[in-house]
Short mmCIF file of C-alpha atoms in Angstrom, two decimals:
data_model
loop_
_atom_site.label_atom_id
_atom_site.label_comp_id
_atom_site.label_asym_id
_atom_site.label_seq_id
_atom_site.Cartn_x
_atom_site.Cartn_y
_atom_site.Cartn_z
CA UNK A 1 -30.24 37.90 240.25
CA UNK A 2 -32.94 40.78 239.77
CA UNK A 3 -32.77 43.73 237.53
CA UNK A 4 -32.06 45.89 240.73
CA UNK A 5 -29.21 43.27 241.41
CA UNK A 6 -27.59 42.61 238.30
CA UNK A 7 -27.66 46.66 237.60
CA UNK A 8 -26.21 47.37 240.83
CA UNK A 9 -23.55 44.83 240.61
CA UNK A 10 -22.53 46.23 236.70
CA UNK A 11 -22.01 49.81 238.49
CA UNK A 12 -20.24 48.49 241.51
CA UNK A 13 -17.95 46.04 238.56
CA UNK A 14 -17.23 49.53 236.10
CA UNK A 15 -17.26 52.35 238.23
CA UNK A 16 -17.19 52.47 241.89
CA UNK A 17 -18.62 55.70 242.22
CA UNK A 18 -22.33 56.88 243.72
CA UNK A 19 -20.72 58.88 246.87
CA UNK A 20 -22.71 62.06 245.44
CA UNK A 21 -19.62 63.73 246.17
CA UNK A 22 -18.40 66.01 243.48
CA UNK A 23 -15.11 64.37 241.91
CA UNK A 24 -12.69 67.54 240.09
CA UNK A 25 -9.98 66.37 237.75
CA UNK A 26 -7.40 67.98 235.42
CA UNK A 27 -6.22 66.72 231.93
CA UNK A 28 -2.65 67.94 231.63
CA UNK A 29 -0.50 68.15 228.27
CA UNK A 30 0.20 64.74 227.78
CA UNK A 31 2.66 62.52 225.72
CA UNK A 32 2.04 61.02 222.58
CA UNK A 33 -1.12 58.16 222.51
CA UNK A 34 -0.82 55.05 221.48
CA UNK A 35 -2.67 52.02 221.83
CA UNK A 36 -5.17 49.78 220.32
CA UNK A 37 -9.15 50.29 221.86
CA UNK A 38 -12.41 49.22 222.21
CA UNK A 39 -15.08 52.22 223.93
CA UNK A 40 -18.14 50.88 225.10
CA UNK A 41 -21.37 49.99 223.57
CA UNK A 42 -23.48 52.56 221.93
CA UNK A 43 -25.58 53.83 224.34
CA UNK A 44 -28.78 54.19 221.95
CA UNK A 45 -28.28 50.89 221.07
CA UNK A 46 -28.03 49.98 224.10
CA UNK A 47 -31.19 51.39 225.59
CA UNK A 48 -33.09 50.10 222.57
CA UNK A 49 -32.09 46.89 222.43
CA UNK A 50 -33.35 46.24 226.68
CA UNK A 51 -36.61 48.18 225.37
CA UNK A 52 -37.58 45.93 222.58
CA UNK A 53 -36.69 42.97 224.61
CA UNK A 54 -39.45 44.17 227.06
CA UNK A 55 -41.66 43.73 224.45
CA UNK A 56 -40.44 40.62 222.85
CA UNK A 57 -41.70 37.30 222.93
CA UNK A 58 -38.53 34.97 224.18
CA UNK A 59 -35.59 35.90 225.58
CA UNK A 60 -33.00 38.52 223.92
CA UNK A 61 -29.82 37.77 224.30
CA UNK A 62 -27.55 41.25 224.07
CA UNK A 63 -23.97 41.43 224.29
CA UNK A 64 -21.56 44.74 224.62
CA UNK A 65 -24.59 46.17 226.38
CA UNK A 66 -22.86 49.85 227.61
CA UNK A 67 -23.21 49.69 231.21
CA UNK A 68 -23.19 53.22 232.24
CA UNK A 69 -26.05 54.23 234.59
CA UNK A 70 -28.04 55.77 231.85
CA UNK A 71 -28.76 52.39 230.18
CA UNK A 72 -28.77 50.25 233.88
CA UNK A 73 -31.83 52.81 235.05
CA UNK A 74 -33.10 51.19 231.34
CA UNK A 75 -32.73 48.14 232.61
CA UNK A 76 -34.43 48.61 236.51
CA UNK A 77 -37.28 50.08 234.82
CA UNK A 78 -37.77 47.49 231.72
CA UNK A 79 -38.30 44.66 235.13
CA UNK A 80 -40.57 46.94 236.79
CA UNK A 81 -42.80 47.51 233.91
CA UNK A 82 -42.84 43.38 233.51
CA UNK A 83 -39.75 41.60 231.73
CA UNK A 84 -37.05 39.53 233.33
CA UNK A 85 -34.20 41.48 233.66
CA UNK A 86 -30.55 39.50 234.08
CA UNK A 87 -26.86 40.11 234.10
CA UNK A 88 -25.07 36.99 232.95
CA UNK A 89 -21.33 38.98 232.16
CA UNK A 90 -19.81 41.60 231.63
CA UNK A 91 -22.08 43.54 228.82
CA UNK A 92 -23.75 40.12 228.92
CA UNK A 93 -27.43 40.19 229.73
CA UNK A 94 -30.76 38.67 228.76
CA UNK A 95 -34.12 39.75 228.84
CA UNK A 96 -37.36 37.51 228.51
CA UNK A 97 -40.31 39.97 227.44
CA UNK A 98 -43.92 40.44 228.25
CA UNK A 99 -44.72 39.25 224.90
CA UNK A 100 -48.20 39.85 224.06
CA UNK A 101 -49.75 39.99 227.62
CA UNK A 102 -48.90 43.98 227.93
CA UNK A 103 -46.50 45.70 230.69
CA UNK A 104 -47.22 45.50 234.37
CA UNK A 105 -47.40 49.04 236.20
CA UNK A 106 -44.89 49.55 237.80
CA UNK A 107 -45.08 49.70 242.06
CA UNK A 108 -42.48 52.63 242.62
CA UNK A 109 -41.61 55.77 240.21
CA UNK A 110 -39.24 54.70 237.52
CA UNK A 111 -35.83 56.90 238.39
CA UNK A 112 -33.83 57.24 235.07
CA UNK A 113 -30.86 59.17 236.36
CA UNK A 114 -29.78 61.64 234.54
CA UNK A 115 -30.76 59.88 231.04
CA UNK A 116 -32.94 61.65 228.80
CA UNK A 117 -33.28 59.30 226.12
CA UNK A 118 -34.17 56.26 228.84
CA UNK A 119 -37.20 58.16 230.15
CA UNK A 120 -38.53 59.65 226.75
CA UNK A 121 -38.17 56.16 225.09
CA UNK A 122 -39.98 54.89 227.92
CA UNK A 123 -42.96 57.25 228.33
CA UNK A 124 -43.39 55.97 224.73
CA UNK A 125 -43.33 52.48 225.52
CA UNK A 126 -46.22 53.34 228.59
CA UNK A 127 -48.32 55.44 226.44
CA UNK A 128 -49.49 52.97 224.30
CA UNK A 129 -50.21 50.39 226.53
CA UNK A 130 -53.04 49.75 229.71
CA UNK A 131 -50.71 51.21 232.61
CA UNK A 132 -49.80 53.58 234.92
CA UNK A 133 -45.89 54.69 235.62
CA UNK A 134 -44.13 57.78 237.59
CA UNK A 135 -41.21 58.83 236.26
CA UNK A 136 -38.47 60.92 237.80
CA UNK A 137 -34.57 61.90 237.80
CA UNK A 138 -31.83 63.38 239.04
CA UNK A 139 -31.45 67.50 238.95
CA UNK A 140 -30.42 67.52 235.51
CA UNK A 141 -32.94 65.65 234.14
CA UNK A 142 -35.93 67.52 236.54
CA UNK A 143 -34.73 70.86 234.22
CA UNK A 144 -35.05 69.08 230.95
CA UNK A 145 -38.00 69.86 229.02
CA UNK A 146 -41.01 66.67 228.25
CA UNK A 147 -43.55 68.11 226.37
CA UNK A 148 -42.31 67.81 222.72
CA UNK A 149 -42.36 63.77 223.90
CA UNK A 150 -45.91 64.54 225.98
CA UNK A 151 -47.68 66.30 222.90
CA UNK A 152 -47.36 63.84 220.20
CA UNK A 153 -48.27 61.07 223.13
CA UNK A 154 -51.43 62.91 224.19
CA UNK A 155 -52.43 62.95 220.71
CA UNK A 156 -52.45 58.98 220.97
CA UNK A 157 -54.48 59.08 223.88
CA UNK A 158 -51.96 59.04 226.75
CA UNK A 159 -52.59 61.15 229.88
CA UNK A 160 -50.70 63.25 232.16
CA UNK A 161 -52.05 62.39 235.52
CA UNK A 162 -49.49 64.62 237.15
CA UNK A 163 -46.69 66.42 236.37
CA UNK A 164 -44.03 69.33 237.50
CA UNK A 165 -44.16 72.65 236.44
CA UNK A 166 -44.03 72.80 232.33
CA UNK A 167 -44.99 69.00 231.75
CA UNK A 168 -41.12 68.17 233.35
CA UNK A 169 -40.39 65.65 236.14
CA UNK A 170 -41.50 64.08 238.11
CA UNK A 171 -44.35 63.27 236.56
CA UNK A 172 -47.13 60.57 235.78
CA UNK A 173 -48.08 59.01 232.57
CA UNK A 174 -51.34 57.21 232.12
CA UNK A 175 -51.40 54.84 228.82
CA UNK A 176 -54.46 53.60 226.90
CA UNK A 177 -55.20 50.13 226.25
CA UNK A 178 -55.69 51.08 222.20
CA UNK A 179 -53.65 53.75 221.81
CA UNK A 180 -54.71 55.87 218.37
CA UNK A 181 -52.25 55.74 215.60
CA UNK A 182 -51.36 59.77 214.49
CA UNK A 183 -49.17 61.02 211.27
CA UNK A 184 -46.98 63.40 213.38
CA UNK A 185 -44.58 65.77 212.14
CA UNK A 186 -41.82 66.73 214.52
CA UNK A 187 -41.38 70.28 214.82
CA UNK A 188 -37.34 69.35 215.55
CA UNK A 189 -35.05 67.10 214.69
CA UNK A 190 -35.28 64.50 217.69
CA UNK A 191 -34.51 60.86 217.65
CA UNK A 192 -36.21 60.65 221.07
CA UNK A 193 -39.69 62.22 220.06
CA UNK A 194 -39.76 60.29 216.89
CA UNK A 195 -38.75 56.83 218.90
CA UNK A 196 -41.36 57.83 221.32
CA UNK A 197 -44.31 57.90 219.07
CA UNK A 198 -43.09 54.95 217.38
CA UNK A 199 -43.28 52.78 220.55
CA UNK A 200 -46.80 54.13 221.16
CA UNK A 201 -47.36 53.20 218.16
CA UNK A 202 -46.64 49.41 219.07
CA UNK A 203 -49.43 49.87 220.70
CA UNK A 204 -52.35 51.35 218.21
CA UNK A 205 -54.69 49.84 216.10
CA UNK A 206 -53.37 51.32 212.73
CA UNK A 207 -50.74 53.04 211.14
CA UNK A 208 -48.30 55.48 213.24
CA UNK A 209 -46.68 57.90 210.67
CA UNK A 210 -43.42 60.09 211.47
CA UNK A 211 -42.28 62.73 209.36
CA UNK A 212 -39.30 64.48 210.07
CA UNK A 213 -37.71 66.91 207.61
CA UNK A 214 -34.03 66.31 208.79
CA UNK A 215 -33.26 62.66 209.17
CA UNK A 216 -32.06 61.81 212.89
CA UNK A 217 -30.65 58.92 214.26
CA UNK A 218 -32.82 55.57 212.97
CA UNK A 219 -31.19 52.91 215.38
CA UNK A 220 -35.11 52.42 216.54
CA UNK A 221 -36.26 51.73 212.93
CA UNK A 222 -34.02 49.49 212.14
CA UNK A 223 -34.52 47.55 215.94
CA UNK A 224 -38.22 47.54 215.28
CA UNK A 225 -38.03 45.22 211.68
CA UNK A 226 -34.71 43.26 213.95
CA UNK A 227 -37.78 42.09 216.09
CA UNK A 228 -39.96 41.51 213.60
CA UNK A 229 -42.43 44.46 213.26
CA UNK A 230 -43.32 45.80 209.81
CA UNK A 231 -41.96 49.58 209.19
CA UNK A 232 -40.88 50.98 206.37
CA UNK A 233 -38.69 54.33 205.45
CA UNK A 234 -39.53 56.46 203.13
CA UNK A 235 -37.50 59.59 201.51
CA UNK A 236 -39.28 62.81 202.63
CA UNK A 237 -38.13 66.16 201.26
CA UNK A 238 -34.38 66.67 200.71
CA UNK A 239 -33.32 65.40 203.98
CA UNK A 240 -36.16 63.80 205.76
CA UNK A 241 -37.91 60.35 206.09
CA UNK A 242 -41.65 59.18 206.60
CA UNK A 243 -41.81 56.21 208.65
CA UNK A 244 -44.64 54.29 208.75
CA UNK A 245 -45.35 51.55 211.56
CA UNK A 246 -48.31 49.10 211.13
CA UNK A 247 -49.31 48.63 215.13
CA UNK A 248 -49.96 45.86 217.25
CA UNK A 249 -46.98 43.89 215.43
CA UNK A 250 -45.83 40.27 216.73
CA UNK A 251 -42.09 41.31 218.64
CA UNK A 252 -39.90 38.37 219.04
CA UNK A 253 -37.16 38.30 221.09
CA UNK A 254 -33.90 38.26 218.66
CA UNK A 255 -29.97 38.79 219.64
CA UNK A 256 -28.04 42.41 219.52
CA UNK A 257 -24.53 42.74 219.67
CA UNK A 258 -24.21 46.10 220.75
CA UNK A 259 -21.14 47.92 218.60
CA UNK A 260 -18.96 50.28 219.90
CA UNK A 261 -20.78 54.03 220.54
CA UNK A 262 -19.38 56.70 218.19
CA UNK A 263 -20.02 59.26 220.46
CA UNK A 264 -17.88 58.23 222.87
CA UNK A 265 -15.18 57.04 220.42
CA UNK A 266 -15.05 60.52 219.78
CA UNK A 267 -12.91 61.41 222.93
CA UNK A 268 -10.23 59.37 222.15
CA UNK A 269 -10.41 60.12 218.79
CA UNK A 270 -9.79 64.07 219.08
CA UNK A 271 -7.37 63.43 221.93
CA UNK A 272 -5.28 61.55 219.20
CA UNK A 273 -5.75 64.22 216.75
CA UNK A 274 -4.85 66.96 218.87
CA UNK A 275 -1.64 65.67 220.80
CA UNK A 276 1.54 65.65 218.99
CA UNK A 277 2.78 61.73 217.75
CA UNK A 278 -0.42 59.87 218.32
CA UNK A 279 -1.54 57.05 216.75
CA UNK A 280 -4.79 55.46 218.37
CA UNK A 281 -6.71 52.52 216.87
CA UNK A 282 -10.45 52.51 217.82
CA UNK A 283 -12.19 48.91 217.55
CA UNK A 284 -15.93 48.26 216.21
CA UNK A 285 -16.95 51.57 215.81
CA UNK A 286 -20.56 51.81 214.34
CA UNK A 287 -20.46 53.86 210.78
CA UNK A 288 -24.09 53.96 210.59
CA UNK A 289 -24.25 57.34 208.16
CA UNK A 290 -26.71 59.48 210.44
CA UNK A 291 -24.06 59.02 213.01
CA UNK A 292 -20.82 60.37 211.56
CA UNK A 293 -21.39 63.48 211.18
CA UNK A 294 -18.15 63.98 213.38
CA UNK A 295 -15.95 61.91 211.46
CA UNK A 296 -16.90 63.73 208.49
CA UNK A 297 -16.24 67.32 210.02
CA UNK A 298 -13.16 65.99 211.39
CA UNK A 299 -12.02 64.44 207.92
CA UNK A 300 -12.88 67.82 205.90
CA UNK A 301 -10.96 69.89 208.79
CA UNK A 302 -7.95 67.84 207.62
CA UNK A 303 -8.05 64.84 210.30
CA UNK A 304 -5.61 61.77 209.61
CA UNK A 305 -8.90 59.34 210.09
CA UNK A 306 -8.04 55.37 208.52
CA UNK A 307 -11.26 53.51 208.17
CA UNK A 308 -10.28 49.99 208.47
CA UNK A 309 -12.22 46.40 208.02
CA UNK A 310 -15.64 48.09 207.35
CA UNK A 311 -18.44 45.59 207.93
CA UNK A 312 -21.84 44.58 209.16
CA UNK A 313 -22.76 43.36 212.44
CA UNK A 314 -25.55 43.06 214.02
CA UNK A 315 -27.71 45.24 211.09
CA UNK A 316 -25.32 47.73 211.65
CA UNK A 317 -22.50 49.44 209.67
CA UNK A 318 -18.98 48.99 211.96
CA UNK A 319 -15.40 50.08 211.14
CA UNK A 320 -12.05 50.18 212.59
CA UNK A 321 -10.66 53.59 212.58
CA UNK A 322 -7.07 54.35 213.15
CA UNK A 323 -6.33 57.69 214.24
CA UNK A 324 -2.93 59.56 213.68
CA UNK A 325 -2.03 63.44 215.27
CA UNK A 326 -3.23 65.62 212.33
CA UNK A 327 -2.57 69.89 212.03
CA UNK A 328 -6.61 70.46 211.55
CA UNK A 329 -7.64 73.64 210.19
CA UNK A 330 -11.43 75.40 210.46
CA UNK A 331 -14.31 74.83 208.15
CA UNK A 332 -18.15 75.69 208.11
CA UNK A 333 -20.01 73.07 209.76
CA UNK A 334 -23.92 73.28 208.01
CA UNK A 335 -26.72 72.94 210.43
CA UNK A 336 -28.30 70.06 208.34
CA UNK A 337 -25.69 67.89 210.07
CA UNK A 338 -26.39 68.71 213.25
CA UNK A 339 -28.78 65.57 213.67
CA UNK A 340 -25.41 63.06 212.60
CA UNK A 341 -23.68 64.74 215.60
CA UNK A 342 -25.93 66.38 218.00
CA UNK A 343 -23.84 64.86 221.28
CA UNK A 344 -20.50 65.59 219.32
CA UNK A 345 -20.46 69.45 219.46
CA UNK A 346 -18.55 70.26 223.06
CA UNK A 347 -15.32 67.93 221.50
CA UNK A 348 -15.41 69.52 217.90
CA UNK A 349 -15.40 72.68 219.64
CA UNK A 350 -12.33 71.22 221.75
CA UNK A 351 -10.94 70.04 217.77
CA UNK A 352 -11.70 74.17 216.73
CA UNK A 353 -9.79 75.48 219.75
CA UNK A 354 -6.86 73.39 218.14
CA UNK A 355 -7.38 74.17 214.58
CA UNK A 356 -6.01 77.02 212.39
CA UNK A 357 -8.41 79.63 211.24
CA UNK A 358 -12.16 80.10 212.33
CA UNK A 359 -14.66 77.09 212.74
CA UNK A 360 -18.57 78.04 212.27
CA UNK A 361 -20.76 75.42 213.64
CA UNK A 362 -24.33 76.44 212.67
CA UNK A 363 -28.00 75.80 213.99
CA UNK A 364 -26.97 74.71 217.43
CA UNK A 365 -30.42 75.47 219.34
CA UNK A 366 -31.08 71.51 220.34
CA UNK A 367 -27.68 72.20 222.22
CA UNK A 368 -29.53 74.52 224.91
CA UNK A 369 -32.13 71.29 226.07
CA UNK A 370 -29.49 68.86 226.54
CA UNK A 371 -27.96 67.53 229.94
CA UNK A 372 -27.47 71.22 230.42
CA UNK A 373 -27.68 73.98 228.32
CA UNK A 374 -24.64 72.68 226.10
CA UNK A 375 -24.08 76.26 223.72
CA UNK A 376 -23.43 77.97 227.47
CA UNK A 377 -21.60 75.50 228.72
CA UNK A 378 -19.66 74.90 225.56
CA UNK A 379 -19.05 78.26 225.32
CA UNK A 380 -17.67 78.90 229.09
CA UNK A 381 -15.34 76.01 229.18
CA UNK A 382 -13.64 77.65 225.93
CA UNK A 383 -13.54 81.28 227.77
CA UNK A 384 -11.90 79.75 230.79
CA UNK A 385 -9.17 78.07 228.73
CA UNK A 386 -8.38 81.31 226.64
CA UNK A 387 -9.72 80.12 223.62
CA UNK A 388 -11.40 82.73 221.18
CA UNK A 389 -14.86 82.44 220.56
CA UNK A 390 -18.15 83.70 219.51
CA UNK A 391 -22.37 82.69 220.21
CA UNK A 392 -24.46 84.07 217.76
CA UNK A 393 -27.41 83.25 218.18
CA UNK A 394 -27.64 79.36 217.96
CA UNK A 395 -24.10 79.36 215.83
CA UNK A 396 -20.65 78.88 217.87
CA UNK A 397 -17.69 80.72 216.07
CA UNK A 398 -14.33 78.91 217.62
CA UNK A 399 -11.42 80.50 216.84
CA UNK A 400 -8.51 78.48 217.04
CA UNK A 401 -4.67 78.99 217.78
CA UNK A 402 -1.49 76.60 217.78
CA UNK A 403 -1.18 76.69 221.73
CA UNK A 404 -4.03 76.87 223.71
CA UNK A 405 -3.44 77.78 227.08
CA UNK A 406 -5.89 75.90 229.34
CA UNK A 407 -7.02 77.10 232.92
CA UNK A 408 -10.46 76.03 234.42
CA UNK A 409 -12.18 74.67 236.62
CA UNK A 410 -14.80 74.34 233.56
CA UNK A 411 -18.23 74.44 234.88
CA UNK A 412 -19.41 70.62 233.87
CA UNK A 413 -23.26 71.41 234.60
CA UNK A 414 -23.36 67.72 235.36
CA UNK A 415 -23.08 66.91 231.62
CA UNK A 416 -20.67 63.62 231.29
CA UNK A 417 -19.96 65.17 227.69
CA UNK A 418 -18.66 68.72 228.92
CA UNK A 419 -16.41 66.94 231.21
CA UNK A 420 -14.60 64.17 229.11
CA UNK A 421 -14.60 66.92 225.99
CA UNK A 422 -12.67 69.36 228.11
CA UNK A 423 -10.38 67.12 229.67
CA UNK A 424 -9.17 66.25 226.52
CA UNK A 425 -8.44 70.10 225.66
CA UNK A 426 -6.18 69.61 228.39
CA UNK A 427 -4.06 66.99 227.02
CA UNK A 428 -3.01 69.47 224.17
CA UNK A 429 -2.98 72.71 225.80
CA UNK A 430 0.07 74.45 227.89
CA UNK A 431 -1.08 74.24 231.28
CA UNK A 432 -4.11 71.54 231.67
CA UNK A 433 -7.84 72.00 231.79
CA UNK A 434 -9.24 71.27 235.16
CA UNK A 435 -12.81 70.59 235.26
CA UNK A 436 -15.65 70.47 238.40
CA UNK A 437 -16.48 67.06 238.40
CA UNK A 438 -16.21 64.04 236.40
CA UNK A 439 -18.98 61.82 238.69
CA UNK A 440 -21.50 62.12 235.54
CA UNK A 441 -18.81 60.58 232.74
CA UNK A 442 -20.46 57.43 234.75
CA UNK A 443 -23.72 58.10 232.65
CA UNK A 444 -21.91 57.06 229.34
CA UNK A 445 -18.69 55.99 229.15
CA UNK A 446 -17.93 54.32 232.90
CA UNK A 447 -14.05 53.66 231.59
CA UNK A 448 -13.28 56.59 230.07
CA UNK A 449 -10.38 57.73 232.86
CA UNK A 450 -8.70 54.18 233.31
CA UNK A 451 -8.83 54.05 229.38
CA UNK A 452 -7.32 57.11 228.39
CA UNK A 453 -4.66 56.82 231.12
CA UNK A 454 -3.98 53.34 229.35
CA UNK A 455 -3.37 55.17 226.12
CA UNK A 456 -1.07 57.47 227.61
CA UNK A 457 -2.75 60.59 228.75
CA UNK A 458 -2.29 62.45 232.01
CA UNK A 459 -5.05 62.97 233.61
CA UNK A 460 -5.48 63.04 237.88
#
């Protein structure tokens, strides 16, 4: 079965959706949640883990692959560019790399969906290598700005044949054969920039250097030295790194079990929090510490959070985390942790709404270039429910109350996170929270309706 296949097939098998048709829903105030649960694979990981198999020498064998249609457009365009692309079970799948003979360019523009980490990670992966590749995406992603990927990348030698309006989509990347390694500071805290450069730097005939002065999310660090490539990590500053990458390394193809993503466990994990008698036991959670930024917000705000049979898997830090209804109250959330829990802002806001006193999340401005403008979004969802709040300039000041009274439709922007977040503000408010569509929760977390409806919650 082809790439094409075998990701078609995984979205027909989790979803059954793809009618284009908006889909509205309402989360209404629900009983208490119990149940014992396993979200799916972490979506960076995921992506990642099909990228460096591209690469590879041999075949990779990865299992709990998330197969949302973020990481199955991953998985279209890793064949097109060259590597054998299959299915084999459910979050089962295997791919043979290109090894050293380079990627093939592609015949058709690579369409990543609405996934901005899938095409930034991916103009990476072109830039430093002897190809040419169109890339493209839904709305959403056509809005969504490229060039803090497209500057360091042009620095290595890559070219912008053509492009929309402001270096966005569609557009088409040119690589170079011998790509030049760069020490490249990122002017913001971005996983995707910094993995960008990095695969370039697979690429160059040298050293590629990243410095970043906060420390963001280092699942492609630690895939690169998985497969064999020789990196190393570096303290920079007070919270930063320098990550050096010596180029043209030897990939081999090696397995990843993909653990569970922490940014979806997050839905389930507030919804527990927040309705009255829950107790919810999330499975294989990954703990790696620039990713739990939420868990510690939610911990200091008072949350009833059990981490049980911590381990390693995989390279990874993974925990069980049982989850118990908890009276949260607000705190000050720094902005230094913003890169721990950059996807996790729309639920803590949800978690404020519920908590007593003020919550103050600070230095929110990567929030505005996200699947939509998240701060707006964010902030209209919490006016349409009743819930006091404030936007000062890239802060959010939630104000929250023992009954919140719901309302909507929330305006989901076609951002999978806006939607689940605010669905579960309507398991613990008085009369529901209906949002506009729930189509895009596909991206990320394909069972995220059947699931919570197993653990109890009303949601049609």
């Amino acid at each position: 079965m082809s790439a094409a296949e075998s990701a078609n097939a995984a979205a027909t098998a989790v979803s059954g959706h793809g009618s284009g048709e908006p889909r509205p829903a309402t989360g209404r105030r629900s009983p208490a949640l119990a149940g014992r649960v396993r979200v799916p694979g972490d979506k960076s990981v995921s992506h990642r883990s099909l990228i460096f198999g591209l690469f590879a020498e041999g075949t990779t064998h990865i299992t709990g692959l998330l197969e949302g249609e973020d990481v199955l457009n991953t998985a279209k365009a890793c064949a097109a560019l060259g590597a054998c692309v299959t299915r084999t079970g459910e979050g089962t799948w295997e791919v043979t790399g290109t090894g050293g003979r380079g990627l093939a360019s592609p015949k058709a523009p690579l369409d990543f969906g609405n996934s901005g980490t899938g095409v930034r990670l991916m103009m990476g992966a072109v830039a430093g290598q002897a190809v040419i590749a169109a890339f493209d995406g839904d709305a959403s992603l056509r809005r969504r700005p490229m060039k803090r990927v497209l500057d360091p990348l042009a620095q290595m030698g890559a070219e912008v044949v053509a492009s929309a309006e402001g270096g966005r989509l569609p557009l088409t990347l040119k690589g170079q054969t011998e790509a030049q390694p760069i020490t490249y500071e990122t002017p913001v805290p971005s996983a995707q920039v910094k993995s960008a450069v990095l695969l370039a730097g697979l690429g160059a005939d040298g050293e590629t250097v990243v410095i970043e002065r906060e420390a963001t999310r280092d699942h492609t660090e630690r895939m690169l030295a998985h497969f064999g490539a020789h990196i190393t990590v570096e303290a920079h500053g007070a919270h930063g790194r320098r990550i050096t990458l010596k180029g043209r390394p030897h990939l081999v193809a090696a397995p990843v079990d993909v653990p569970a993503d922490p940014s979806s466990a997050a839905f389930p994990m507030v919804a527990a929090l927040l309705v009255p008698g829950s107790d919810v036991t999330l499975t294989d959670v990954m703990m790696n510490p620039l990713r739990t930024g939420l868990i510690t917000t939610l911990l200091e705000m008072g949350a009833d959070i059990t981490v049980v049979a911590e381990r390693t898997e995989g390279g990874e830090r993974v925990a069980d985390l049982r989850v118990r209804h908890s009276r949260l109250k607000g705190v000050e959330v720094p902005p230094e942790r913003a890169p721990a829990m950059i996807d996790e802002y729309p639920i803590l806001a949800v978690a404020a709404a519920c908590a007593e006193g003020v919550t103050a999340m600070r230095g929110l401005a990567e929030l505005r270039v996200k699947e939509s403008d998240r701060l707006a979004a964010v902030a209209a969802g919490l006016a349409a429910c009743g819930v006091a709040h404030e936007v000062i300039g890239d802060d959010l000041l939630v104000t929250g109350a023992d009954t919140v009274k719901g309302g909507g439709p929330v305006a989901t922007h076609m951002d999978h996170r806006i939607a689940m977040a605010f669905l579960v503000l309507g398991l613990a408010s008085e009369d529901g929270v209906s949002v506009d569509d729930v189509a895009f929760i596909a991206t990320s977390f394909p069972t995220f309706l059947p699931m919570m409806r197993d653990l109890g919650a009303i949601i049609d």
